[in-house]
Short mmCIF file of C-alpha atoms in Angstrom, two decimals:
data_model
loop_
_atom_site.label_atom_id
_atom_site.label_comp_id
_atom_site.label_asym_id
_atom_site.label_seq_id
_atom_site.Cartn_x
_atom_site.Cartn_y
_atom_site.Cartn_z
CA MET A 961 116.87 102.73 72.84
CA SER A 962 116.87 101.56 76.39
CA GLU A 963 114.27 99.17 77.70
CA ARG A 964 111.43 100.39 80.05
CA VAL A 965 110.17 98.57 83.15
CA VAL A 966 106.85 99.27 84.29
CA ILE A 967 105.89 98.17 87.91
CA VAL A 968 102.21 97.96 88.94
CA GLY A 969 101.80 98.52 92.75
CA ALA A 970 103.98 100.59 95.24
CA GLY A 971 103.99 98.22 98.10
CA HIS A 972 107.12 96.57 99.43
CA ALA A 973 107.56 94.30 96.42
CA GLY A 974 107.10 97.05 93.77
CA ILE A 975 109.33 99.51 95.42
CA SER A 976 111.92 96.89 96.12
CA THR A 977 111.88 95.90 92.51
CA ALA A 978 112.32 99.64 91.42
CA PHE A 979 115.31 100.25 93.74
CA GLU A 980 117.00 96.83 93.09
CA LEU A 981 116.91 97.61 89.35
CA ARG A 982 119.09 100.54 89.97
CA GLU A 983 121.28 98.62 92.34
CA ALA A 984 121.83 96.06 89.62
CA GLY A 985 122.71 98.77 87.16
CA PHE A 986 119.64 99.02 85.15
CA ALA A 987 119.74 102.29 83.32
CA GLY A 988 116.52 102.42 81.34
CA PRO A 989 113.22 104.20 82.56
CA VAL A 990 111.48 102.64 85.64
CA VAL A 991 107.87 103.69 86.14
CA VAL A 992 105.98 102.63 89.16
CA LEU A 993 102.08 103.15 89.08
CA ASP A 994 99.96 102.87 92.18
CA GLN A 995 96.28 103.59 92.70
CA ALA A 996 96.64 105.00 96.12
CA GLY A 997 97.00 108.84 96.26
CA HIS A 998 100.08 108.98 98.53
CA GLU A 999 103.66 108.00 98.88
CA PRO A 1000 104.61 104.39 99.54
CA TYR A 1001 104.83 103.29 103.23
CA GLU A 1002 105.71 100.57 105.49
CA ARG A 1003 102.86 98.23 106.39
CA PRO A 1004 104.34 96.03 109.34
CA PRO A 1005 104.25 98.93 111.84
CA LEU A 1006 100.57 99.57 111.24
CA SER A 1007 99.56 96.68 113.38
CA LYS A 1008 102.55 96.97 115.65
CA ALA A 1009 104.72 100.11 116.81
CA TRP A 1010 102.52 102.59 114.83
CA LEU A 1011 99.30 101.21 116.34
CA ALA A 1012 101.02 101.30 119.96
CA GLY A 1013 101.99 104.89 119.18
CA ALA A 1014 105.63 104.21 119.24
CA VAL A 1015 106.14 105.32 115.51
CA SER A 1016 104.61 108.44 113.92
CA THR A 1017 102.71 108.35 110.64
CA GLY A 1018 105.44 110.56 109.09
CA GLU A 1019 108.10 107.88 110.00
CA LEU A 1020 106.24 105.22 107.82
CA ALA A 1021 107.44 106.47 104.47
CA PHE A 1022 109.77 104.17 102.68
CA ARG A 1023 111.96 106.84 101.29
CA GLY A 1024 112.03 110.73 101.23
CA PRO A 1025 110.18 111.92 98.05
CA GLU A 1026 113.47 113.23 96.60
CA VAL A 1027 115.02 109.73 96.71
CA TYR A 1028 112.77 108.47 93.92
CA ALA A 1029 113.91 111.29 91.64
CA ARG A 1030 117.55 110.96 92.47
CA ARG A 1031 117.40 107.27 91.47
CA ARG A 1032 115.30 108.15 88.40
CA ILE A 1033 112.37 106.19 89.59
CA GLU A 1034 109.18 107.63 88.22
CA LEU A 1035 106.58 107.27 90.80
CA ARG A 1036 102.94 107.81 89.72
CA THR A 1037 100.51 107.62 92.53
CA GLY A 1038 96.61 107.83 92.06
CA VAL A 1039 96.96 105.87 88.90
CA ARG A 1040 94.80 102.83 88.42
CA VAL A 1041 95.83 100.28 85.83
CA SER A 1042 92.67 98.95 84.14
CA ALA A 1043 94.14 96.59 81.74
CA ILE A 1044 97.34 94.95 80.17
CA ASP A 1045 97.54 94.84 76.46
CA ARG A 1046 100.11 92.09 75.89
CA GLY A 1047 100.22 92.29 72.15
CA PRO A 1048 101.76 95.80 71.92
CA ARG A 1049 103.15 95.47 75.52
CA GLU A 1050 101.16 98.44 77.03
CA VAL A 1051 99.44 99.01 80.18
CA VAL A 1052 96.15 100.86 79.97
CA THR A 1053 95.23 103.20 82.77
CA ALA A 1054 91.73 104.11 84.00
CA ASP A 1055 91.81 107.39 82.27
CA GLY A 1056 92.54 105.58 79.05
CA ALA A 1057 96.26 106.42 78.73
CA ARG A 1058 98.64 103.90 77.44
CA LEU A 1059 102.00 103.18 78.61
CA PRO A 1060 104.52 100.87 76.84
CA TYR A 1061 106.74 98.39 78.65
CA ASP A 1062 109.45 96.00 77.74
CA HIS A 1063 109.31 94.34 81.11
CA LEU A 1064 106.14 94.46 83.29
CA VAL A 1065 106.23 93.57 86.94
CA LEU A 1066 102.89 93.00 88.73
CA ALA A 1067 103.27 93.94 92.52
CA THR A 1068 99.36 94.14 93.00
CA GLY A 1069 99.45 92.61 96.34
CA ALA A 1070 96.42 91.27 98.14
CA ARG A 1071 93.12 92.57 99.80
CA PRO A 1072 91.80 91.43 103.12
CA ARG A 1073 89.15 88.70 102.82
CA ALA A 1074 85.75 90.15 103.74
CA LEU A 1075 83.75 88.43 106.45
CA PRO A 1076 81.44 86.12 104.72
CA VAL A 1077 78.53 86.64 107.20
CA PRO A 1078 75.45 88.64 107.57
CA GLY A 1079 76.03 92.02 109.33
CA ALA A 1080 79.72 92.38 107.92
CA GLY A 1081 78.81 95.72 106.45
CA LEU A 1082 77.71 97.44 109.65
CA ALA A 1083 79.39 100.55 111.02
CA GLY A 1084 82.11 99.62 113.56
CA VAL A 1085 83.52 96.75 111.54
CA HIS A 1086 87.17 97.18 110.71
CA ARG A 1087 89.93 95.61 108.75
CA LEU A 1088 93.64 96.55 108.71
CA HIS A 1089 95.49 96.56 105.49
CA THR A 1090 96.17 100.05 104.28
CA LEU A 1091 97.16 103.24 106.11
CA ALA A 1092 93.55 104.54 105.80
CA ASP A 1093 92.31 101.37 107.40
CA ALA A 1094 94.80 101.73 110.15
CA LEU A 1095 93.99 105.43 110.93
CA ALA A 1096 90.40 104.44 111.18
CA LEU A 1097 90.94 101.57 113.24
CA ARG A 1098 93.20 103.50 115.65
CA ALA A 1099 90.70 106.31 116.03
CA ALA A 1100 87.85 103.83 116.73
CA LEU A 1101 90.09 102.11 119.46
CA ASP A 1102 90.20 105.21 121.39
CA GLY A 1103 86.46 105.19 122.00
CA ALA A 1104 85.83 101.32 121.94
CA ARG A 1105 84.28 99.80 124.95
CA ALA A 1106 84.34 96.26 123.89
CA LEU A 1107 86.31 94.89 120.87
CA ALA A 1108 85.81 91.61 119.24
CA ILE A 1109 88.52 90.33 116.81
CA VAL A 1110 87.48 87.63 114.25
CA GLY A 1111 90.66 85.70 113.51
CA GLY A 1112 93.41 84.51 115.68
CA GLY A 1113 96.36 85.09 113.20
CA PHE A 1114 99.14 87.61 113.31
CA ILE A 1115 96.98 90.73 112.36
CA GLY A 1116 94.17 89.91 114.87
CA LEU A 1117 96.63 89.03 117.71
CA GLU A 1118 98.67 92.18 117.11
CA VAL A 1119 95.61 94.26 117.23
CA ALA A 1120 94.40 92.34 120.40
CA ALA A 1121 97.84 93.19 122.10
CA ALA A 1122 97.54 96.90 121.15
CA ALA A 1123 93.95 97.08 122.34
CA ARG A 1124 94.65 95.38 125.67
CA LYS A 1125 97.61 97.81 126.26
CA ARG A 1126 94.93 100.59 125.99
CA GLY A 1127 92.64 98.87 128.52
CA VAL A 1128 89.97 98.03 125.87
CA PRO A 1129 88.15 94.71 126.82
CA THR A 1130 89.06 92.40 123.99
CA THR A 1131 87.75 88.96 122.83
CA VAL A 1132 89.53 87.01 119.99
CA VAL A 1133 87.27 84.64 118.08
CA GLU A 1134 89.15 81.92 116.11
CA ALA A 1135 87.48 79.03 114.15
CA ALA A 1136 90.55 76.75 114.45
CA PRO A 1137 91.51 74.78 117.50
CA ARG A 1138 94.41 76.92 118.20
CA LEU A 1139 95.83 80.43 117.48
CA MET A 1140 98.11 81.08 114.28
CA ARG A 1141 97.48 77.46 113.47
CA ARG A 1142 98.40 78.18 109.79
CA VAL A 1143 101.98 79.40 110.54
CA VAL A 1144 103.13 78.03 113.93
CA SER A 1145 103.73 74.83 115.76
CA GLU A 1146 101.52 73.79 118.84
CA PRO A 1147 104.02 74.96 121.50
CA VAL A 1148 104.28 78.34 120.01
CA SER A 1149 100.41 78.53 119.79
CA ALA A 1150 99.98 77.58 123.38
CA PHE A 1151 102.64 80.04 124.53
CA TYR A 1152 100.98 83.00 122.83
CA HIS A 1153 97.42 81.84 123.91
CA ARG A 1154 98.75 82.12 127.53
CA LEU A 1155 100.33 85.43 127.03
CA HIS A 1156 97.17 86.95 125.70
CA GLU A 1157 95.06 85.53 128.37
CA GLU A 1158 97.41 86.94 131.09
CA ALA A 1159 96.98 90.31 129.47
CA GLY A 1160 93.28 89.99 130.07
CA CYS A 1161 92.20 88.97 126.46
CA VAL A 1162 89.47 86.46 126.21
CA ILE A 1163 90.23 83.73 123.50
CA ARG A 1164 87.59 81.59 122.12
CA THR A 1165 88.93 78.84 119.75
CA GLU A 1166 86.84 76.51 117.60
CA ALA A 1167 84.42 79.34 117.52
CA ALA A 1168 82.94 79.88 114.00
CA VAL A 1169 81.21 83.18 113.40
CA GLY A 1170 77.43 82.97 112.30
CA ALA A 1171 76.73 86.65 112.06
CA LEU A 1172 77.44 90.16 113.22
CA THR A 1173 74.51 91.64 115.24
CA GLY A 1174 73.64 95.40 114.91
CA GLU A 1175 71.53 98.18 116.02
CA ASP A 1176 70.66 101.39 113.97
CA GLY A 1177 73.39 100.31 111.63
CA HIS A 1178 76.25 99.84 114.14
CA VAL A 1179 77.55 96.53 115.17
CA THR A 1180 76.65 95.44 118.72
CA GLY A 1181 78.22 91.84 118.78
CA VAL A 1182 79.44 88.74 117.09
CA ARG A 1183 76.98 85.89 117.11
CA LEU A 1184 78.88 82.47 117.01
CA ALA A 1185 77.61 79.33 115.15
CA ASP A 1186 76.70 77.74 118.51
CA GLY A 1187 74.27 80.61 119.21
CA ALA A 1188 76.35 82.43 121.88
CA THR A 1189 76.99 86.09 121.28
CA VAL A 1190 80.20 88.20 122.11
CA PRO A 1191 79.09 91.76 122.75
CA ALA A 1192 81.16 94.26 121.00
CA ASP A 1193 80.85 97.84 119.80
CA MET A 1194 83.83 97.44 117.59
CA VAL A 1195 84.85 94.30 115.36
CA VAL A 1196 88.10 93.81 113.62
CA ALA A 1197 88.23 91.13 110.98
CA GLY A 1198 91.58 89.61 110.43
CA ILE A 1199 90.81 86.30 108.39
CA GLY A 1200 93.54 86.40 105.68
CA VAL A 1201 93.90 88.01 102.34
CA VAL A 1202 92.84 87.35 98.83
CA PRO A 1203 95.66 87.96 96.09
CA GLU A 1204 94.84 90.74 93.50
CA THR A 1205 95.01 88.67 90.31
CA GLY A 1206 92.15 90.55 88.35
CA LEU A 1207 94.65 92.38 85.96
CA ALA A 1208 96.60 89.29 85.37
CA GLY A 1209 93.59 87.06 84.78
CA ALA A 1210 91.97 89.46 82.50
CA ALA A 1211 95.15 89.57 80.38
CA GLY A 1212 95.08 85.92 79.92
CA LEU A 1213 97.97 85.09 82.27
CA ALA A 1214 97.86 81.91 84.36
CA THR A 1215 96.41 82.47 87.83
CA GLY A 1216 95.25 80.35 90.74
CA ASP A 1217 95.09 81.78 94.24
CA GLY A 1218 97.78 84.12 92.97
CA VAL A 1219 99.54 84.99 89.63
CA LEU A 1220 101.34 81.82 88.67
CA VAL A 1221 105.09 82.26 88.31
CA ASP A 1222 108.19 80.16 87.65
CA GLU A 1223 111.46 79.93 89.55
CA ALA A 1224 112.60 83.15 88.01
CA LEU A 1225 109.22 84.83 88.91
CA ARG A 1226 108.09 85.01 85.32
CA THR A 1227 104.51 84.63 84.57
CA SER A 1228 103.06 82.58 81.63
CA ASP A 1229 104.22 85.56 79.51
CA PRO A 1230 108.10 86.02 79.76
CA ALA A 1231 107.70 89.77 79.54
CA VAL A 1232 105.59 89.86 82.71
CA PHE A 1233 106.75 89.08 86.15
CA ALA A 1234 104.78 88.97 89.48
CA VAL A 1235 106.22 89.66 92.91
CA GLY A 1236 105.06 89.75 96.45
CA ASP A 1237 101.82 88.89 98.10
CA CYS A 1238 100.23 88.30 94.63
CA ALA A 1239 102.69 85.85 93.31
CA ARG A 1240 102.40 82.04 93.57
CA PHE A 1241 105.80 80.56 92.97
CA PRO A 1242 107.55 77.15 93.22
CA LEU A 1243 109.34 76.46 96.58
CA GLY A 1244 110.59 72.97 96.95
CA GLU A 1245 107.90 70.54 95.81
CA ALA A 1246 105.03 73.02 96.38
CA MET A 1247 103.59 76.08 94.83
CA VAL A 1248 103.28 78.77 97.59
CA ARG A 1249 102.31 82.34 98.01
CA LEU A 1250 104.10 84.26 100.86
CA GLU A 1251 102.81 87.38 102.64
CA SER A 1252 105.82 88.84 104.12
CA VAL A 1253 108.27 91.86 103.81
CA GLN A 1254 111.21 89.52 103.25
CA ASN A 1255 109.52 87.75 100.44
CA ALA A 1256 108.52 91.09 98.75
CA ALA A 1257 112.00 92.48 99.18
CA ASP A 1258 113.89 89.33 98.10
CA GLN A 1259 111.59 88.79 95.07
CA GLY A 1260 111.99 92.34 94.06
CA ARG A 1261 115.82 91.60 94.09
CA ALA A 1262 115.46 88.54 92.13
CA VAL A 1263 113.34 90.14 89.47
CA ALA A 1264 115.69 93.06 89.15
CA ALA A 1265 118.49 90.36 88.56
CA ALA A 1266 116.42 88.56 85.96
CA ILE A 1267 115.70 91.78 83.94
CA THR A 1268 119.37 92.80 84.05
CA GLY A 1269 120.30 89.31 82.63
CA ASP A 1270 121.36 87.61 85.91
CA ALA A 1271 118.31 85.24 86.31
CA ARG A 1272 118.66 82.62 89.03
CA PRO A 1273 116.14 80.57 90.83
CA TYR A 1274 114.31 82.34 93.67
CA ARG A 1275 115.09 80.10 96.69
CA ASP A 1276 115.55 82.51 99.62
CA VAL A 1277 114.62 81.09 103.05
CA PRO A 1278 111.31 82.70 103.98
CA TRP A 1279 111.05 84.52 107.22
CA PHE A 1280 108.22 86.09 109.12
CA TRP A 1281 107.86 88.02 112.34
CA THR A 1282 105.20 89.34 114.87
CA ASP A 1283 105.43 91.12 118.01
CA GLN A 1284 102.86 90.62 120.66
CA HIS A 1285 102.98 91.80 124.21
CA GLY A 1286 106.76 92.34 123.90
CA CYS A 1287 107.33 88.77 122.83
CA LYS A 1288 109.03 88.67 119.38
CA LEU A 1289 108.28 85.74 117.34
CA GLN A 1290 110.60 85.13 114.40
CA ILE A 1291 109.76 82.14 112.06
CA ALA A 1292 112.41 80.83 109.56
CA GLY A 1293 111.24 78.47 106.91
CA ILE A 1294 107.84 77.00 106.43
CA ALA A 1295 106.57 74.50 108.97
CA THR A 1296 103.73 73.10 106.75
CA GLY A 1297 103.36 69.30 107.16
CA ALA A 1298 106.01 69.15 109.97
CA ASP A 1299 105.91 65.88 111.71
CA GLU A 1300 108.23 66.33 114.59
CA TRP A 1301 109.46 69.25 116.71
CA ALA A 1302 111.88 69.96 119.60
CA VAL A 1303 111.91 72.94 121.98
CA VAL A 1304 115.35 74.44 122.73
CA GLY A 1305 115.64 77.12 125.44
CA ASP A 1306 113.30 78.15 128.35
CA VAL A 1307 109.61 78.56 127.68
CA GLN A 1308 109.08 79.83 131.28
CA GLU A 1309 111.63 82.58 130.73
CA ARG A 1310 110.00 83.45 127.43
CA ARG A 1311 113.16 82.70 125.42
CA PHE A 1312 113.01 79.66 123.33
CA THR A 1313 113.01 78.09 119.85
CA VAL A 1314 110.93 75.36 118.25
CA LEU A 1315 112.54 73.35 115.68
CA CYS A 1316 110.40 71.65 113.07
CA TRP A 1317 111.19 68.66 110.95
CA ARG A 1318 109.37 67.06 108.09
CA ARG A 1319 110.35 63.50 107.17
CA GLY A 1320 113.64 63.92 108.91
CA ALA A 1321 114.59 67.24 107.38
CA LEU A 1322 114.87 70.53 109.31
CA VAL A 1323 112.25 72.72 107.63
CA ALA A 1324 111.48 75.54 109.90
CA GLY A 1325 112.31 77.21 113.22
CA GLU A 1326 110.16 79.48 115.45
CA SER A 1327 112.16 81.70 117.84
CA VAL A 1328 110.67 83.67 120.79
CA ASN A 1329 112.88 86.32 121.92
CA ARG A 1330 115.94 84.49 120.68
CA PRO A 1331 117.00 86.54 117.63
CA ALA A 1332 120.39 84.79 117.47
CA ASP A 1333 118.69 81.45 117.11
CA HIS A 1334 116.57 82.87 114.29
CA LEU A 1335 119.53 84.20 112.22
CA ALA A 1336 121.44 80.99 112.88
CA LEU A 1337 118.42 78.93 111.60
CA ARG A 1338 118.07 81.04 108.38
CA ARG A 1339 121.61 80.00 107.54
CA LEU A 1340 121.08 76.32 108.55
CA ILE A 1341 117.82 75.81 106.63
CA ALA A 1342 119.34 77.69 103.57
CA ALA A 1343 122.37 75.17 103.76
CA LYS A 1344 119.97 72.22 104.22
CA ALA A 1345 122.03 71.38 107.24
CA SER A 1346 121.10 68.16 108.86
CA ILE A 1347 120.32 68.37 112.78
CA SER A 1348 118.65 65.46 114.39
CA PRO A 1349 115.81 65.91 116.84
CA ALA A 1350 117.88 63.79 119.31
CA ALA A 1351 120.88 66.15 119.03
CA ALA A 1352 118.61 69.27 119.48
CA ARG A 1353 117.10 67.72 122.65
CA ALA A 1354 120.47 66.84 124.14
CA GLY A 1355 122.04 69.10 126.77
CA GLY A 1356 124.41 71.89 125.70
CA PHE A 1357 122.87 72.19 122.18
CA THR A 1358 123.11 75.64 120.57
CA LEU A 1359 122.02 76.68 117.10
CA LYS A 1360 124.87 79.26 116.99
CA ASP A 1361 127.55 76.57 117.37
CA HIS A 1362 125.91 74.53 114.65
CA ALA A 1363 125.74 77.70 112.24
CA ARG A 1364 129.46 78.45 113.06
CA SER A 1365 130.54 74.85 112.22
CA LEU A 1366 128.74 75.24 109.03
CA ALA A 1367 130.60 78.41 108.35
CA GLY A 1368 133.85 77.02 109.39
CA MET B 843 119.46 118.86 113.57
CA ALA B 844 122.47 116.59 113.80
CA GLU B 845 124.84 115.96 111.02
CA VAL B 846 124.93 112.22 110.57
CA THR B 847 127.79 110.97 108.27
CA LEU B 848 127.63 107.46 106.90
CA ILE B 849 130.91 106.21 105.42
CA SER B 850 130.42 103.24 103.02
CA HIS B 851 132.77 100.30 103.03
CA SER B 852 134.53 101.73 99.77
CA GLY B 853 134.77 105.11 101.53
CA THR B 854 131.87 107.10 100.07
CA ARG B 855 130.70 109.70 102.58
CA THR B 856 127.14 110.72 102.90
CA THR B 857 126.17 113.42 105.30
CA LEU B 858 122.51 113.76 106.30
CA GLU B 859 120.72 116.48 108.40
CA VAL B 860 118.83 114.36 110.99
CA PRO B 861 116.29 115.67 113.53
CA PRO B 862 116.61 114.56 117.15
CA GLY B 863 114.38 111.52 117.75
CA THR B 864 115.07 109.96 114.49
CA SER B 865 117.11 106.63 114.25
CA VAL B 866 120.15 106.60 112.10
CA MET B 867 118.66 103.60 110.32
CA ARG B 868 115.41 105.57 109.55
CA ALA B 869 117.49 108.44 108.23
CA ALA B 870 119.52 106.36 105.98
CA ILE B 871 116.50 104.53 104.58
CA ALA B 872 114.52 107.78 104.06
CA ASN B 873 117.51 109.13 102.10
CA GLY B 874 118.29 106.03 100.18
CA VAL B 875 121.60 105.39 101.58
CA ARG B 876 123.16 102.22 100.09
CA GLY B 877 124.45 99.65 102.50
CA ILE B 878 121.51 99.78 105.09
CA TYR B 879 118.95 97.19 104.24
CA ALA B 880 116.69 97.35 107.45
CA GLU B 881 114.55 94.43 106.21
CA CYS B 882 112.42 94.48 109.38
CA GLY B 883 111.80 98.22 109.27
CA GLY B 884 113.58 99.03 112.54
CA ASP B 885 112.12 96.42 114.91
CA THR B 886 115.48 94.72 116.13
CA MET B 887 114.59 91.76 114.11
CA CYS B 888 116.85 91.37 111.15
CA ALA B 889 120.47 92.59 111.80
CA THR B 890 120.68 94.25 108.38
CA CYS B 891 121.19 97.82 109.61
CA HIS B 892 124.59 96.92 111.26
CA VAL B 893 127.08 99.97 111.56
CA TYR B 894 130.29 100.67 113.27
CA VAL B 895 130.04 103.89 115.43
CA ASP B 896 133.18 106.00 115.63
CA PRO B 897 134.27 105.68 119.36
CA GLU B 898 134.06 109.39 120.13
CA PHE B 899 130.31 109.19 119.42
CA ALA B 900 129.52 105.96 121.11
CA GLY B 901 128.52 107.64 124.45
CA LEU B 902 125.68 109.47 122.75
CA PHE B 903 123.57 106.33 122.60
CA PRO B 904 121.90 103.95 125.10
CA PRO B 905 124.04 100.72 125.76
CA VAL B 906 123.47 97.49 123.85
CA ASN B 907 120.50 95.65 125.19
CA GLU B 908 120.00 91.88 125.29
CA ASP B 909 118.23 91.60 122.00
CA GLU B 910 120.67 93.78 120.17
CA ASP B 911 123.67 91.97 121.64
CA GLU B 912 122.15 88.64 120.42
CA MET B 913 121.55 90.09 116.95
CA LEU B 914 125.08 91.60 116.75
CA GLU B 915 126.47 88.18 117.29
CA ALA B 916 124.82 87.10 114.02
CA THR B 917 125.53 90.08 111.59
CA ALA B 918 126.85 89.25 108.13
CA CYS B 919 130.15 91.01 108.73
CA ASP B 920 132.38 90.75 111.93
CA ARG B 921 131.10 92.24 115.20
CA LEU B 922 133.62 94.87 116.59
CA PRO B 923 133.33 96.72 119.94
CA SER B 924 132.00 99.64 117.98
CA SER B 925 129.17 97.49 116.24
CA ARG B 926 125.52 98.74 116.80
CA LEU B 927 122.18 98.20 114.96
CA SER B 928 121.45 101.50 113.52
CA CYS B 929 117.72 101.19 114.36
CA ARG B 930 118.68 101.45 118.02
CA LEU B 931 120.70 104.69 117.51
CA THR B 932 118.20 107.51 117.94
CA ILE B 933 119.62 110.86 117.62
CA PRO B 934 119.46 112.54 121.00
CA ASP B 935 118.51 116.29 121.76
CA GLY B 936 121.49 118.54 121.30
CA CYS B 937 123.57 116.15 119.47
CA GLY B 938 125.75 117.86 116.84
CA ALA B 939 127.29 115.23 114.70
CA VAL B 940 127.74 111.41 114.44
CA VAL B 941 130.02 109.39 112.13
CA VAL B 942 129.26 105.86 111.45
CA ARG B 943 130.84 103.44 109.11
CA LEU B 944 129.04 100.73 107.08
CA PRO B 945 130.16 97.11 106.88
CA GLU B 946 131.01 95.47 103.64
CA SER B 947 127.70 93.54 103.47
CA GLN B 948 124.43 93.24 105.58
CA ARG B 949 123.08 89.79 104.64
#
């Protein structure tokens, strides 16, 4: 009898796992369970092209509905998994049904962190995670007179760019000293800060939120810890996500800001894997959790390989992107703890790359409107190529030539 | 509707009925065509939807812009004069057919 794979979650990671299983030649049943009641869809455009009106809702679907059937992927939407019974290897759904598995893949994702302040439940307070959130947010933007965004990360700034494009007065409130601090270097933070201000967005850094104020149940502003108030009839909270580890934890699997997995993405139970936003895995010396489409897609591929007997350590170079005011930022690697950087290219021309080193090793690169640099960097970082800061700062340096010399 | 034919590196032909306004990449992904990854979802960010457009159809599409040009320099398989990113190939009104060939690998 052929083995059955059950996948919980039909986001990028879950769907990638399902299709990659077929690519890898897995012939047994593949069942994907998802609590949302509709077809799987792409999330990145929700805060970018879709929000800007450049992509229709119909174009967000991952695949046409008939493709799942053609690849014999059984997609069951509107099904909530309530428990994992690891003894008999069964998942239990909310209606009490039991579904056996040989391999279980948790692709449960993450949920937006709720604003931990009074007034967070007022009408007019939005978040952006699901398509339903996005539809509500886009509709509200149409009538917004003043928008306040709490959180100067990717999501907050992408929404800010879309709002300014529609002419909505917008203020971004960020607790840290600079924008996107968690993921980018200082020069890139400074560049995007200026870009947003030039587009008419007000940015307040080092501004902690004390409460949201309201009237008749609707939000009227954001009160900062220093007592000042930013007036707003619409608030978007973009302050990060919390991994969905409830199922794993209740089943006795090891968790800790994510479902803990090894290099092959196996949890503490070898019959159970975790992938995507919910998985915390070893990368270099650290345990990390990455929220990106690349990570979701590549981990799906890695788990499919493991299930079909071709397990290898997951070591793909992480990459992320954002698009704000027409300036595309592509990040390769992880700059955490970087102690030196160099700028290649022309900041004034809005085409440059910041290279980041940690203890002499090139660990990350952030490219603004320099896609070829980005692709070269992914190869250089994967190959652990050594480039010295001095060489990068010298005239005539190009990443492409370096990547070429590597290939040659 | 246009008839978009994608020919895999090994010669498998897939023909799709594609409405005007849809990109070749989007049509390929929606129909589960193998050999198109489109990691970035069609944002000219990843160069994993690289195709070779048969010359007789090249004029149907806008010329390669600066971003696409840079990305094409960094594709997994060699760039040829017919190379395009399929996310940039939106089927125009009145287009009858298009034939594109897929590279051996995308990443």
